[in-house]
PDB file of N, CA and C in Angstrom:
ATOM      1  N   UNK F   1     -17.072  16.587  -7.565  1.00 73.00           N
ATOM      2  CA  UNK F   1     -15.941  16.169  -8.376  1.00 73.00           C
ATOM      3  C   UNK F   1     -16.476  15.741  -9.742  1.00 73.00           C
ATOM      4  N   UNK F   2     -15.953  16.185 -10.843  1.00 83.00           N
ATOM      5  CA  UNK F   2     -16.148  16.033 -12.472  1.00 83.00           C
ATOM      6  C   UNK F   2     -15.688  14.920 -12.406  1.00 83.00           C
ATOM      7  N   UNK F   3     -16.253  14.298 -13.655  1.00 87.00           N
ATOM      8  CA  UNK F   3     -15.448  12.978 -14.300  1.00 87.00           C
ATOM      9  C   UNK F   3     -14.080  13.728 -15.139  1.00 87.00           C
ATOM     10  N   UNK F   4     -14.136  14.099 -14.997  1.00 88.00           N
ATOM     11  CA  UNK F   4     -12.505  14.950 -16.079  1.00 88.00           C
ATOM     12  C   UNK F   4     -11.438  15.070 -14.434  1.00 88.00           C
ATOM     13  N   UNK F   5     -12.139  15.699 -13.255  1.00 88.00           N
ATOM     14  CA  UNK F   5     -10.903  16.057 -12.764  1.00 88.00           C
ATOM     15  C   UNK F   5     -10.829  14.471 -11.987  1.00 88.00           C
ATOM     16  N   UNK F   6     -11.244  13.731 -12.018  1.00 88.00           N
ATOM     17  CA  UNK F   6     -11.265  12.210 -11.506  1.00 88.00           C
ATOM     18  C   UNK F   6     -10.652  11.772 -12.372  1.00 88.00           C
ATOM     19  N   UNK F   7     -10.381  11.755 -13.555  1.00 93.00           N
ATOM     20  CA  UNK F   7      -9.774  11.630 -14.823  1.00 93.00           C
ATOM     21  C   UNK F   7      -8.508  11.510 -14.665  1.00 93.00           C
ATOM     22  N   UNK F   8      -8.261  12.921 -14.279  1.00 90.00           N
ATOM     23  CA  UNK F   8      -6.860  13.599 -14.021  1.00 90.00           C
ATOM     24  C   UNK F   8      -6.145  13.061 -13.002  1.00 90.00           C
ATOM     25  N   UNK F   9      -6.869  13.159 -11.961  1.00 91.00           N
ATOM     26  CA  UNK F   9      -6.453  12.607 -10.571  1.00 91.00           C
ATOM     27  C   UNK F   9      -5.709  11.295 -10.851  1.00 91.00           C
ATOM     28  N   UNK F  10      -6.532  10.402 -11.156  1.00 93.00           N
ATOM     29  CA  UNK F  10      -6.144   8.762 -11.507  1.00 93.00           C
ATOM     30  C   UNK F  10      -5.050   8.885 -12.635  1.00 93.00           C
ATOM     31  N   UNK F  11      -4.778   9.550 -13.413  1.00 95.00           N
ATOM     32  CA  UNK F  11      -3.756   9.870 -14.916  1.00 95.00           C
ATOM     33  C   UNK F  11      -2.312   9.902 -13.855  1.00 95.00           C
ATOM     34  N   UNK F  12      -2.495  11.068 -13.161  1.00 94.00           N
ATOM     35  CA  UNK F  12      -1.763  11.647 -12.118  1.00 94.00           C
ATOM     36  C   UNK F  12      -0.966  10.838 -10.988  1.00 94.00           C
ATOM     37  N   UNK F  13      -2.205  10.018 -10.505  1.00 95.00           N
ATOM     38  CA  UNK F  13      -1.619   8.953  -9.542  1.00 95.00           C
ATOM     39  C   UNK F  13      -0.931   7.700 -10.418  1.00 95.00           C
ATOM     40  N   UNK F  14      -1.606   6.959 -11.487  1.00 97.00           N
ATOM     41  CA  UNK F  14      -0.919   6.141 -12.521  1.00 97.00           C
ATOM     42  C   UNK F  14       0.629   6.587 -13.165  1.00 97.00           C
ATOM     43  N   UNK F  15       0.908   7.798 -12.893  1.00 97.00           N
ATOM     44  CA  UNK F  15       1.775   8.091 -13.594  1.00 97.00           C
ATOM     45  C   UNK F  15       3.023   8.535 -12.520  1.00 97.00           C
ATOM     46  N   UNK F  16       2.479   8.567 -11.477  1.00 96.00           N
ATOM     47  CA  UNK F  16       3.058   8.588 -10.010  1.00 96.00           C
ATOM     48  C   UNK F  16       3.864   7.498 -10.037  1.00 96.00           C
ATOM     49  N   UNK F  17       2.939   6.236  -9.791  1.00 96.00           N
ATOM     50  CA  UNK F  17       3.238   4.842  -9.401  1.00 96.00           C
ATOM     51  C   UNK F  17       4.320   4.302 -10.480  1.00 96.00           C
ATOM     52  N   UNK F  18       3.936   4.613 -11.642  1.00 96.00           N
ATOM     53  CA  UNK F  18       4.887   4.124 -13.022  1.00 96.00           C
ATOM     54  C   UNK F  18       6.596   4.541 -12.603  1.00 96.00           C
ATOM     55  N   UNK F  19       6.293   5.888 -12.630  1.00 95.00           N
ATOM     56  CA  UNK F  19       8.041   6.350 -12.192  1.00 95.00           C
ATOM     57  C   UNK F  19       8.470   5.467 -10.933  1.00 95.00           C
ATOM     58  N   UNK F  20       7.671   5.616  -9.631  1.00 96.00           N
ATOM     59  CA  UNK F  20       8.088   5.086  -8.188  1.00 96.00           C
ATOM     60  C   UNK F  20       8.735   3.679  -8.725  1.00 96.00           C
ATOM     61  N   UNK F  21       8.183   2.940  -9.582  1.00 96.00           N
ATOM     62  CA  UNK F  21       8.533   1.628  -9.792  1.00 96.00           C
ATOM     63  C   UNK F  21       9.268   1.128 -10.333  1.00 96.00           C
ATOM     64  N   UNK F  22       9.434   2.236 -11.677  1.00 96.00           N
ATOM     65  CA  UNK F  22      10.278   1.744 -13.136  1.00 96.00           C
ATOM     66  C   UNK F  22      11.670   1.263 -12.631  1.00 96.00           C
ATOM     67  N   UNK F  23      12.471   2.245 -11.691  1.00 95.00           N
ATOM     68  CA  UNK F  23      13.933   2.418 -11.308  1.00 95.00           C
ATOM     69  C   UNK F  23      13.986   0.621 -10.977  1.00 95.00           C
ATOM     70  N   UNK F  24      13.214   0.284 -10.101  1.00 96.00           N
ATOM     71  CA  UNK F  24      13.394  -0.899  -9.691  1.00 96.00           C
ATOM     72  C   UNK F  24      13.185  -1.902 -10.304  1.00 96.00           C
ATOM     73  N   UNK F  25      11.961  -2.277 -10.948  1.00 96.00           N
ATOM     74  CA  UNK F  25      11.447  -2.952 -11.656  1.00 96.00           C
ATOM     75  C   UNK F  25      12.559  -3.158 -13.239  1.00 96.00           C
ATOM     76  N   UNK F  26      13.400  -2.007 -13.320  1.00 96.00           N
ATOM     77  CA  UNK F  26      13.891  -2.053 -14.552  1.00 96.00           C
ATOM     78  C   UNK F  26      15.065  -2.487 -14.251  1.00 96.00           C
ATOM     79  N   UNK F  27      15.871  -2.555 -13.233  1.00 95.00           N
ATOM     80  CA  UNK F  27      16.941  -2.822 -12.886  1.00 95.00           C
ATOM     81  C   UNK F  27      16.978  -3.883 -12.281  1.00 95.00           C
ATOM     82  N   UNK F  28      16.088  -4.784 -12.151  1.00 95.00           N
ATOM     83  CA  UNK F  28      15.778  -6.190 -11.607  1.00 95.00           C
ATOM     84  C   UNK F  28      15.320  -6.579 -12.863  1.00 95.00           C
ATOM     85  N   UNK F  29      14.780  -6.692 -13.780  1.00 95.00           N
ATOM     86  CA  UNK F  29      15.132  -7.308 -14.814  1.00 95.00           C
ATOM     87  C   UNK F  29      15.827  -7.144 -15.625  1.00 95.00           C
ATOM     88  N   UNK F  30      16.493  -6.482 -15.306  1.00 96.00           N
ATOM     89  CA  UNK F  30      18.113  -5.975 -16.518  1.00 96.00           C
ATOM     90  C   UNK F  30      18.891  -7.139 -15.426  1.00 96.00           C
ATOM     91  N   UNK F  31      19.238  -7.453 -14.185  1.00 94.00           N
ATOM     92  CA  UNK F  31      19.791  -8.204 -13.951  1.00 94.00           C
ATOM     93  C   UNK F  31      19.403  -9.526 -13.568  1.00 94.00           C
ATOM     94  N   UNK F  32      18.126  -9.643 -13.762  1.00 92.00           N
ATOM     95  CA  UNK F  32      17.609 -10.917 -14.171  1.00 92.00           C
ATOM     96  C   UNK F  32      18.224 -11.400 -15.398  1.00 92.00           C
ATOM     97  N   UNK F  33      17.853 -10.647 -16.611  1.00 94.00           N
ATOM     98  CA  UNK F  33      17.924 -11.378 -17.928  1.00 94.00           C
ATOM     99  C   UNK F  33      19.861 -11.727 -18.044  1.00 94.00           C
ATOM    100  N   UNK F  34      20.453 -10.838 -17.278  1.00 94.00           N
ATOM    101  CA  UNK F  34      22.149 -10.698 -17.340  1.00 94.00           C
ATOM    102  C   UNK F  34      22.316 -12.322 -16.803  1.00 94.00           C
ATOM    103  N   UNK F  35      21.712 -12.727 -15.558  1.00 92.00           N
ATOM    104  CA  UNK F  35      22.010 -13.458 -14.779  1.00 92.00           C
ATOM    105  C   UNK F  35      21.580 -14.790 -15.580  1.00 92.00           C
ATOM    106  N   UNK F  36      20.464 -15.067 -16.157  1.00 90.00           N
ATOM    107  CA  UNK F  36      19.782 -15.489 -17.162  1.00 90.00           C
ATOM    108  C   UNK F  36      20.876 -16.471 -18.286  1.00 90.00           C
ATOM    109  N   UNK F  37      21.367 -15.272 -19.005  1.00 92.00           N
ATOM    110  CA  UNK F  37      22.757 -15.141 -20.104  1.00 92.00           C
ATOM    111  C   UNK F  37      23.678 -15.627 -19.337  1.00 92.00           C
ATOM    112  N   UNK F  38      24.139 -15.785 -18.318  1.00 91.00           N
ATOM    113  CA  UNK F  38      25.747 -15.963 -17.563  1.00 91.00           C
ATOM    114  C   UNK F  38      25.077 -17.473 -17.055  1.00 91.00           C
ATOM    115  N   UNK F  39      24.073 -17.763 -17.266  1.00 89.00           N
ATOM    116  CA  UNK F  39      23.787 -19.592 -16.220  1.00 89.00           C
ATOM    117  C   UNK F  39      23.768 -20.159 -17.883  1.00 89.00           C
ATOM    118  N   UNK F  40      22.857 -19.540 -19.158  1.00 89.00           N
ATOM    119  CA  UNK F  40      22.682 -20.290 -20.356  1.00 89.00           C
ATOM    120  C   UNK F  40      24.640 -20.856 -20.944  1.00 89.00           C
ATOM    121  N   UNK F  41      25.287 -19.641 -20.773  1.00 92.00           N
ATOM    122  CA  UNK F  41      26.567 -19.831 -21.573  1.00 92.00           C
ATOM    123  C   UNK F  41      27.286 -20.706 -20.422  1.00 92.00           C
ATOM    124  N   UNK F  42      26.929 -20.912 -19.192  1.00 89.00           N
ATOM    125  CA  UNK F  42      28.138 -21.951 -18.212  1.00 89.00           C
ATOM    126  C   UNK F  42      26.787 -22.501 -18.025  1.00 89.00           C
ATOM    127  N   UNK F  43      26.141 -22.966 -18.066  1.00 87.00           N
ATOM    128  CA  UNK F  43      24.910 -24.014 -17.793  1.00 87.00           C
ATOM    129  C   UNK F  43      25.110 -24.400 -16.401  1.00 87.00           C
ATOM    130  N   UNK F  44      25.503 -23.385 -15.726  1.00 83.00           N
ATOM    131  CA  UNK F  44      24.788 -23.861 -14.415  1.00 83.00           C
ATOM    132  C   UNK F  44      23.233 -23.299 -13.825  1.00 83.00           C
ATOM    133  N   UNK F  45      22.482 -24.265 -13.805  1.00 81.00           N
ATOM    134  CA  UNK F  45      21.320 -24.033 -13.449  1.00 81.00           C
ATOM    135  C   UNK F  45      21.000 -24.452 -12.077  1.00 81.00           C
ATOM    136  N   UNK F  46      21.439 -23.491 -11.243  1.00 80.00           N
ATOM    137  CA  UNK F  46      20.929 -23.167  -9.746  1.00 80.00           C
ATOM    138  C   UNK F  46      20.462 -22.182  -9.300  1.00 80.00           C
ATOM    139  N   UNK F  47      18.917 -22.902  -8.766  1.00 78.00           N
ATOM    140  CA  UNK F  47      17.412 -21.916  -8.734  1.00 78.00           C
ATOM    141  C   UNK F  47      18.196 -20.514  -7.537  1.00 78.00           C
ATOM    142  N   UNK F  48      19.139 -20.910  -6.427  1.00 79.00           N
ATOM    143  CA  UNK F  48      19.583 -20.004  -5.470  1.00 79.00           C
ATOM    144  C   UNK F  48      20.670 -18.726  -6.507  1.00 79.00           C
ATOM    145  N   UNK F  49      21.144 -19.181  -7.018  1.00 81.00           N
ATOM    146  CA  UNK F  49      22.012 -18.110  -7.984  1.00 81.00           C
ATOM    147  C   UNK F  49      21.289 -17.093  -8.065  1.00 81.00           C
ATOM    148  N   UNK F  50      19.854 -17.019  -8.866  1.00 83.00           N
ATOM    149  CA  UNK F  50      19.137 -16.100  -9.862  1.00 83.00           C
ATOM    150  C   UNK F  50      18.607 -15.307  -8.425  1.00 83.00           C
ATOM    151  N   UNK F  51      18.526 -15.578  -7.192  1.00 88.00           N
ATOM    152  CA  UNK F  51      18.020 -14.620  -5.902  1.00 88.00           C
ATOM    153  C   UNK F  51      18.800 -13.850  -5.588  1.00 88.00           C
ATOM    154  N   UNK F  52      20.303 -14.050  -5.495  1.00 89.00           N
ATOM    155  CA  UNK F  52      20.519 -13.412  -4.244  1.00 89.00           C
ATOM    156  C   UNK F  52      21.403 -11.752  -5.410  1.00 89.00           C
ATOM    157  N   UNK F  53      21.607 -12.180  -6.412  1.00 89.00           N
ATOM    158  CA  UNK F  53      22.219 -10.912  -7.196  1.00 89.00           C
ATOM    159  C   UNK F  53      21.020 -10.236  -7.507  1.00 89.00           C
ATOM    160  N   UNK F  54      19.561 -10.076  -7.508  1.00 91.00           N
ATOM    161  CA  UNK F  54      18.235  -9.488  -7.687  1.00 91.00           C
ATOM    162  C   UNK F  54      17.804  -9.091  -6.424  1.00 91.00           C
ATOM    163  N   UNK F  55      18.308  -9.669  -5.280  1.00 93.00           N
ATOM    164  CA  UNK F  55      17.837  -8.882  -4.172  1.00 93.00           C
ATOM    165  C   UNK F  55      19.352  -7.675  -4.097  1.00 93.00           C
ATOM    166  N   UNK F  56      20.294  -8.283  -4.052  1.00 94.00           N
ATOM    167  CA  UNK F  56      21.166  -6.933  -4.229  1.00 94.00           C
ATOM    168  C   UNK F  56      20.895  -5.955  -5.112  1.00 94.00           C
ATOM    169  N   UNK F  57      20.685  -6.009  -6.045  1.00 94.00           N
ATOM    170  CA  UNK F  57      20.154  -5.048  -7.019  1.00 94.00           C
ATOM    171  C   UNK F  57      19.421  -4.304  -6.677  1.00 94.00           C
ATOM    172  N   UNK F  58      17.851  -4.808  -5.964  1.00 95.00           N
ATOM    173  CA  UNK F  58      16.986  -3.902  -5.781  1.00 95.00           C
ATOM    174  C   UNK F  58      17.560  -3.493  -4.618  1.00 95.00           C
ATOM    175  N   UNK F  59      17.744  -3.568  -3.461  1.00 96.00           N
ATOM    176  CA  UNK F  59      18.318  -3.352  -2.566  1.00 96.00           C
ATOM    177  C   UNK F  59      19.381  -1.987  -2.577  1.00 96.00           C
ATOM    178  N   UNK F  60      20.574  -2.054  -3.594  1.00 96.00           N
ATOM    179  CA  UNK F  60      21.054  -0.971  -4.548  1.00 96.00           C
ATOM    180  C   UNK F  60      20.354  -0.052  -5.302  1.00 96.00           C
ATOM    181  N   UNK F  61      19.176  -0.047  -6.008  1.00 96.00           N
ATOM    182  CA  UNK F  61      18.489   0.610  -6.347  1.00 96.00           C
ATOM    183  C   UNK F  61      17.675   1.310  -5.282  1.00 96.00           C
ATOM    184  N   UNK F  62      16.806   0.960  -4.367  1.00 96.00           N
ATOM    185  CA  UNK F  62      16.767   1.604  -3.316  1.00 96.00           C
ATOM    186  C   UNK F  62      17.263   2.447  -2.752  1.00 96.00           C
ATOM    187  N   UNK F  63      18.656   2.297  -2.752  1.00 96.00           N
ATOM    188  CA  UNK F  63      19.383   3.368  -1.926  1.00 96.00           C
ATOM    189  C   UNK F  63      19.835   4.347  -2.770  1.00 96.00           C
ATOM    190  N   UNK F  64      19.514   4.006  -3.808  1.00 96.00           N
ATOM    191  CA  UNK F  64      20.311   4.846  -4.651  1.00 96.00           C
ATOM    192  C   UNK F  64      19.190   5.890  -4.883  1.00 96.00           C
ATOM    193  N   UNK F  65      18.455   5.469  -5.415  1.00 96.00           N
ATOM    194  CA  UNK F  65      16.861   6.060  -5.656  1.00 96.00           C
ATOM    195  C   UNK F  65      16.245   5.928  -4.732  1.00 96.00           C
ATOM    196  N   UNK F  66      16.321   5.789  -3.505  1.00 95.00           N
ATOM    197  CA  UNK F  66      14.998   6.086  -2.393  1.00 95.00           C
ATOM    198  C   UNK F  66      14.577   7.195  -2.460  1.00 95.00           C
ATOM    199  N   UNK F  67      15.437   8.215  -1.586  1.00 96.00           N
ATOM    200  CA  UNK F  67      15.125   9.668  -2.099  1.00 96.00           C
ATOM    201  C   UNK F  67      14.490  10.222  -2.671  1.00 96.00           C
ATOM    202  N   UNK F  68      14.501  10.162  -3.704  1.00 96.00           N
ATOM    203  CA  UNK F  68      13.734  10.491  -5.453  1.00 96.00           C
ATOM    204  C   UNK F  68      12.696   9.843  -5.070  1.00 96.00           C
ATOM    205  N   UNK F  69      12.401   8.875  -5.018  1.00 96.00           N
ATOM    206  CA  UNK F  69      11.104   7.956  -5.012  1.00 96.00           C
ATOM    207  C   UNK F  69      10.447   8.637  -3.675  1.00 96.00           C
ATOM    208  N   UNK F  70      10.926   9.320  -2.526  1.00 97.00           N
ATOM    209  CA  UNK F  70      10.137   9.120  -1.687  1.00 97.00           C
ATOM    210  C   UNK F  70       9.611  11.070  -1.470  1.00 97.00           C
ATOM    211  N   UNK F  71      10.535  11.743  -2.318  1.00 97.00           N
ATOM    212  CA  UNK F  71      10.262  13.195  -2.764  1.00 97.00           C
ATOM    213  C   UNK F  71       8.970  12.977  -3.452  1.00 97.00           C
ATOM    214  N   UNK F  72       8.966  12.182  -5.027  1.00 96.00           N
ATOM    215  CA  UNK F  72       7.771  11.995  -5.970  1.00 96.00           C
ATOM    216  C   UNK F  72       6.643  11.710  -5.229  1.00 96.00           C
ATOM    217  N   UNK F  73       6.893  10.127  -4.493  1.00 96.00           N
ATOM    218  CA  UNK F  73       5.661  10.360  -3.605  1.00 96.00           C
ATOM    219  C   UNK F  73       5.190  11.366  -2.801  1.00 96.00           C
ATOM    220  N   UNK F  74       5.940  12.183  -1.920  1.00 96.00           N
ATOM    221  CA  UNK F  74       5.414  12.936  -1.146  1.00 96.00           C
ATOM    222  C   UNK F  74       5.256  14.627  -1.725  1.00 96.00           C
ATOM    223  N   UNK F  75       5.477  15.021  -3.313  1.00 96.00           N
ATOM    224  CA  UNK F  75       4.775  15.730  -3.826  1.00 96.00           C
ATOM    225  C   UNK F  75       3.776  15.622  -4.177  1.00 96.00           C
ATOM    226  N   UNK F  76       3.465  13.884  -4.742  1.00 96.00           N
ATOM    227  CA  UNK F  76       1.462  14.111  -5.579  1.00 96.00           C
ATOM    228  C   UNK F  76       1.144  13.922  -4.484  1.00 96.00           C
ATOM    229  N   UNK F  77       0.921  13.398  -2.802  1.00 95.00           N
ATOM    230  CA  UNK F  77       0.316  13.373  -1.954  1.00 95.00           C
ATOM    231  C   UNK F  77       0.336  14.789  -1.454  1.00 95.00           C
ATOM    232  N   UNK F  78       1.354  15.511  -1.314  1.00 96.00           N
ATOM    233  CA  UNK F  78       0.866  16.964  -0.720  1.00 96.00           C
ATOM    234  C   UNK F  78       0.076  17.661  -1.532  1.00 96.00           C
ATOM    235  N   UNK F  79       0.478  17.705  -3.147  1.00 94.00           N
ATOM    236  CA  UNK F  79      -0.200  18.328  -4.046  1.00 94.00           C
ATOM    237  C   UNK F  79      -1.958  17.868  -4.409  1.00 94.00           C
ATOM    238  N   UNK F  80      -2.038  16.555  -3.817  1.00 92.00           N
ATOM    239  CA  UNK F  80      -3.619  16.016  -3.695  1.00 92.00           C
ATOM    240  C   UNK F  80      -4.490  16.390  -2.694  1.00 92.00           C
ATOM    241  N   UNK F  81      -3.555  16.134  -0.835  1.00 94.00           N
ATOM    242  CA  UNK F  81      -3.972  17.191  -0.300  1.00 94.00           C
ATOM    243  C   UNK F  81      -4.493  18.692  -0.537  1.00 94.00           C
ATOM    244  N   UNK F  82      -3.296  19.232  -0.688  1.00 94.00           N
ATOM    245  CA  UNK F  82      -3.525  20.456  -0.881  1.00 94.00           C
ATOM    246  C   UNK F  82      -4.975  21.063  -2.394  1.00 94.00           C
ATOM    247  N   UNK F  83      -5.318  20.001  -2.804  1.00 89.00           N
ATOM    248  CA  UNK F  83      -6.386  20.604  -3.805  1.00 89.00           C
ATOM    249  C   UNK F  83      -7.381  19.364  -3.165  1.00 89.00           C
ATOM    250  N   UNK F  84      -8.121  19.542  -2.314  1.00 88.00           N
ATOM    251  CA  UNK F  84      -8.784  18.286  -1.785  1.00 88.00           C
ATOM    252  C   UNK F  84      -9.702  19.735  -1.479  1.00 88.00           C
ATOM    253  N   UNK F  85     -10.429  20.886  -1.497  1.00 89.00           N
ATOM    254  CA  UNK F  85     -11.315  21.878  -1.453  1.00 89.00           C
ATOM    255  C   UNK F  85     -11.733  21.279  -2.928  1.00 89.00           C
ATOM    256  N   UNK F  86     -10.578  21.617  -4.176  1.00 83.00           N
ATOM    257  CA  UNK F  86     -10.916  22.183  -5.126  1.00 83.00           C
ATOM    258  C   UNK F  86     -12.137  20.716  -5.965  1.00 83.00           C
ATOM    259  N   UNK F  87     -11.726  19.393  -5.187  1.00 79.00           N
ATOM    260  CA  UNK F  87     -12.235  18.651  -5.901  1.00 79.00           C
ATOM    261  C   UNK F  87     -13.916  17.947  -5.311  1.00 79.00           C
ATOM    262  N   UNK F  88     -14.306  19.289  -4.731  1.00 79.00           N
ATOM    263  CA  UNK F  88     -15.588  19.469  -4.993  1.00 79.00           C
ATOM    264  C   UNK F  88     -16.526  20.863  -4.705  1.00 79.00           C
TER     265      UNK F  88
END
């Protein structure tokens, strides 16, 4: 195995993980910061509030995007398999 196609590999898998995550990660803090804004303007500050609409969220995102997420993963893993000759 080259340092270039080790290169690639890791580019490949980094860029794997980025998508698998973004959906969620981005939509839990989009309703973090919402939830955030709605306690600053009514000042209620209760630590249980800011949980349970962020676990719905991701929870929603999940289902919505599992699928997708679990296709992506299981293309760079077949496609890593499947060139596991070539990388040496």
């Amino acid at each position: 195995m080259t340092s270039d196609l080790a290169l690639a590999l890791t580019n490949d898998m980094l860029w794997t993980a980025i998508l698998i995550a973004a959906p969620v990660l981005g939509l839990s803090m989009l309703a973090g910061l919402i939830i955030s804004i709605f306690q600053v303007v009514t000042q209620i500050q209760e630590m249980s509030l800011t949980f349970v609409p962020k676990i719905l969220v991701v929870a929603l995102t999940l289902i919505v995007f599992g699928s997708w997420m679990m296709q992506t993963l299981l293309r760079f893993a077949s496609t890593t398999i499947a060139n596991i000759p070539n990388y040496f």
